[in-house]
């Protein structure tokens, strides 16, 4: 794998980043020492196991500007083990804190990857496509891409990346703190994607979240989605009396 993005792991020591996590997930100020301690415990895992990889897809999609890359990012198995240890000890708050810290680090990784592409490939990421999403409503190019985005193609995508990441029969990735996607490339810097919507000022972007009540949605609305494996483990455990 490629060495993990140099700007991501230090975020675990960055007070501004940690306070932003506190605010986003509505933690009380007295929880900060606990969150900071857990972020510090994650650092050795990230330094030894986190990484990423991309591979150019030989398949072409007519009408698209440039090629596509298969991309994978993982925080490594150590983060899973750390979270599981807290969960087994019944420390649900600590386990959940590791979950949210991991989610925020992966969000930052999307942005770090798009910057890496611009710096090293002299191209830009036009859009990120995740398995289970839809590329378009009509057209042969969109249908061809949509076929690739079927969730059951996850084993193929992982094979293309040749990373130490696998999936089970339910398509849950192992290690769990891993993401895979396709990145569409473009020469046009104006159409480049910031990776995440937060902080992006492009109001003309086709990937921009819809606006509700005159306020832009800076994060995807996940309220109607099933819980991820990590969240489900935590909340199902919390229900046990």
XYZ file of C-alpha atoms in Angstrom:
241
model
C 0.000 0.000 0.000
C 0.914 3.636 -0.265
C 2.018 5.296 2.960
C -0.919 6.955 4.691
C -1.457 10.647 3.981
C 1.036 12.575 6.088
C -1.522 15.217 7.117
C -4.109 12.788 8.521
C -2.480 11.003 11.477
C -1.304 14.291 13.101
C -4.964 15.321 13.325
C -5.197 13.025 16.345
C -2.957 15.546 18.142
C -4.634 18.615 16.661
C -6.802 20.406 19.226
C -8.795 22.277 16.571
C -9.704 19.007 14.869
C -10.608 17.313 18.146
C -12.778 20.231 19.239
C -14.550 20.148 15.856
C -15.351 16.469 16.475
C -16.660 17.394 19.937
C -18.938 20.020 18.430
C -20.172 17.926 15.536
C -21.142 14.982 17.758
C -22.466 17.174 20.606
C -20.065 16.032 23.311
C -19.975 17.951 26.568
C -16.715 19.859 27.264
C -15.800 17.548 30.149
C -15.542 14.669 27.636
C -12.595 16.321 25.863
C -9.799 14.660 27.918
C -11.298 11.241 27.166
C -11.587 11.941 23.434
C -8.039 13.305 23.333
C -6.700 10.235 25.137
C -8.419 7.863 22.721
C -7.156 9.816 19.712
C -3.651 9.390 21.118
C -4.181 5.634 21.453
C -5.156 5.476 17.779
C -1.897 7.049 16.572
C 0.364 3.940 16.818
C -2.234 1.912 14.894
C -2.419 4.524 12.137
C 1.356 4.853 11.902
C 1.872 1.119 11.393
C -1.233 -0.075 9.519
C -3.105 2.766 7.776
C -2.599 3.202 4.051
C -4.202 3.561 0.663
C -3.933 2.354 -2.920
C -5.295 3.225 -6.333
C -5.314 1.403 -9.648
C -6.222 2.667 -13.094
C -9.288 0.995 -14.581
C -8.643 -0.191 -18.125
C -12.339 -0.219 -18.964
C -13.444 2.930 -20.814
C -16.675 4.862 -20.416
C -17.663 6.793 -23.584
C -18.336 10.473 -23.074
C -16.210 10.697 -19.942
C -13.353 13.201 -19.862
C -10.573 10.971 -18.578
C -9.972 7.591 -16.991
C -11.267 6.123 -13.753
C -9.260 4.974 -10.754
C -10.220 2.319 -8.239
C -9.280 3.672 -4.807
C -9.083 2.113 -1.366
C -8.251 3.657 2.005
C -7.962 1.762 5.291
C -7.131 2.757 8.850
C -5.993 -0.783 9.552
C -6.956 -3.683 11.788
C -5.441 -2.127 14.911
C -8.212 0.456 15.129
C -10.814 -2.325 14.971
C -9.022 -4.219 17.747
C -8.771 -1.108 19.902
C -12.493 -0.416 19.542
C -13.391 -4.050 20.164
C -11.370 -4.118 23.404
C -13.339 -1.178 24.775
C -16.595 -2.737 23.598
C -15.833 -6.047 25.304
C -15.080 -4.181 28.530
C -18.504 -2.531 28.329
C -17.014 0.937 27.737
C -19.545 2.028 25.128
C -18.666 5.729 25.231
C -15.021 5.020 24.454
C -15.943 2.569 21.698
C -18.262 5.097 20.092
C -15.615 7.837 20.324
C -13.194 5.656 18.353
C -15.947 5.145 15.780
C -16.575 8.861 15.266
C -12.859 9.720 15.238
C -12.300 7.051 12.583
C -15.194 8.376 10.497
C -13.792 11.904 10.594
C -10.293 10.714 9.666
C -11.710 8.860 6.656
C -13.638 11.981 5.611
C -10.402 13.957 5.745
C -8.723 11.212 3.724
C -11.026 11.796 0.740
C -9.847 15.377 0.564
C -6.215 14.336 1.040
C -6.522 11.868 -1.837
C -7.974 14.410 -4.281
C -5.084 16.738 -3.401
C -2.578 13.923 -3.975
C -4.028 13.258 -7.433
C -3.683 16.925 -8.388
C -0.109 17.087 -7.094
C 1.191 13.816 -8.547
C -0.924 13.011 -11.606
C -1.511 16.570 -12.844
C -5.195 15.697 -13.109
C -8.176 16.377 -10.880
C -10.840 14.191 -9.331
C -14.142 15.169 -10.908
C -16.307 12.933 -8.750
C -16.201 10.039 -6.308
C -18.443 7.020 -6.969
C -19.261 4.551 -4.204
C -20.672 1.065 -4.632
C -24.423 1.109 -4.268
C -24.753 4.609 -5.725
C -26.120 5.573 -9.149
C -24.020 7.389 -11.735
C -26.865 8.593 -13.941
C -30.384 7.935 -15.151
C -29.812 7.130 -18.815
C -27.195 6.604 -21.488
C -24.914 3.692 -22.298
C -21.984 5.233 -20.408
C -24.038 5.650 -17.248
C -25.419 2.116 -17.515
C -21.926 0.714 -17.930
C -20.704 2.618 -14.885
C -23.802 1.699 -12.853
C -23.073 -1.966 -13.541
C -19.681 -1.488 -11.914
C -21.243 0.251 -8.928
C -23.353 -2.747 -7.913
C -22.564 -3.713 -4.321
C -21.937 -7.330 -5.268
C -18.883 -6.150 -7.231
C -17.058 -5.277 -3.992
C -14.876 -8.449 -4.065
C -13.796 -7.567 -7.609
C -12.911 -4.023 -6.598
C -10.891 -5.252 -3.624
C -9.074 -7.703 -5.901
C -8.221 -4.874 -8.295
C -6.713 -2.866 -5.456
C -4.625 -5.709 -4.002
C -4.878 -4.255 -0.486
C -4.952 -6.090 2.864
C -8.714 -5.549 2.918
C -11.328 -8.259 2.425
C -15.095 -8.510 2.773
C -17.489 -11.078 4.146
C -20.614 -12.486 2.524
C -22.618 -9.446 3.687
C -20.096 -7.131 1.954
C -18.783 -5.730 5.244
C -15.140 -4.826 4.780
C -12.412 -6.134 7.051
C -10.784 -4.060 8.536
C -14.051 -2.199 9.134
C -12.480 1.273 9.016
C -11.926 0.999 5.268
C -13.497 2.654 2.228
C -13.337 1.910 -1.484
C -14.614 3.952 -4.391
C -14.022 4.935 -7.996
C -12.533 8.324 -8.802
C -13.361 9.930 -12.138
C -10.467 12.052 -13.411
C -10.562 15.278 -15.398
C -8.109 17.822 -16.784
C -10.475 20.656 -15.910
C -9.530 22.161 -12.558
C -12.906 23.924 -12.378
C -14.797 20.636 -12.162
C -12.536 19.105 -9.515
C -14.189 17.605 -6.449
C -13.191 18.638 -2.941
C -13.833 15.078 -1.796
C -16.378 16.110 0.846
C -19.007 18.829 0.726
C -17.894 20.552 3.924
C -15.982 23.722 3.090
C -16.555 23.459 -0.656
C -17.817 26.701 -2.175
C -18.871 25.308 -5.558
C -22.600 25.962 -5.738
C -22.749 24.668 -9.354
C -21.368 21.233 -8.439
C -23.637 18.367 -9.620
C -22.683 16.440 -6.465
C -23.751 19.230 -4.109
C -26.199 18.255 -1.397
C -29.719 19.624 -1.710
C -30.638 22.665 0.341
C -33.345 22.488 2.992
C -34.915 25.548 4.574
C -32.343 27.775 2.884
C -29.441 26.090 4.671
C -26.982 23.967 2.657
C -26.574 20.391 3.832
C -22.865 20.050 4.404
C -23.078 16.410 5.371
C -25.200 13.688 3.823
C -28.456 12.969 5.641
C -27.985 9.458 7.034
C -31.083 9.318 9.221
C -32.873 6.901 6.924
C -29.857 4.630 6.390
C -29.168 1.373 8.255
C -26.459 1.558 10.902
C -22.951 0.581 9.836
C -21.451 -2.538 11.353
C -19.515 -0.519 13.940
C -22.481 1.544 15.046
C -24.761 -1.497 15.094
C -22.362 -3.380 17.356
C -22.239 -0.483 19.804
C -25.952 0.252 19.964
C -27.016 -3.395 20.047
C -24.597 -3.884 22.928
C -26.062 -0.877 24.708
C -29.507 -2.435 24.578
C -28.399 -5.458 26.614
C -29.569 -5.128 30.214
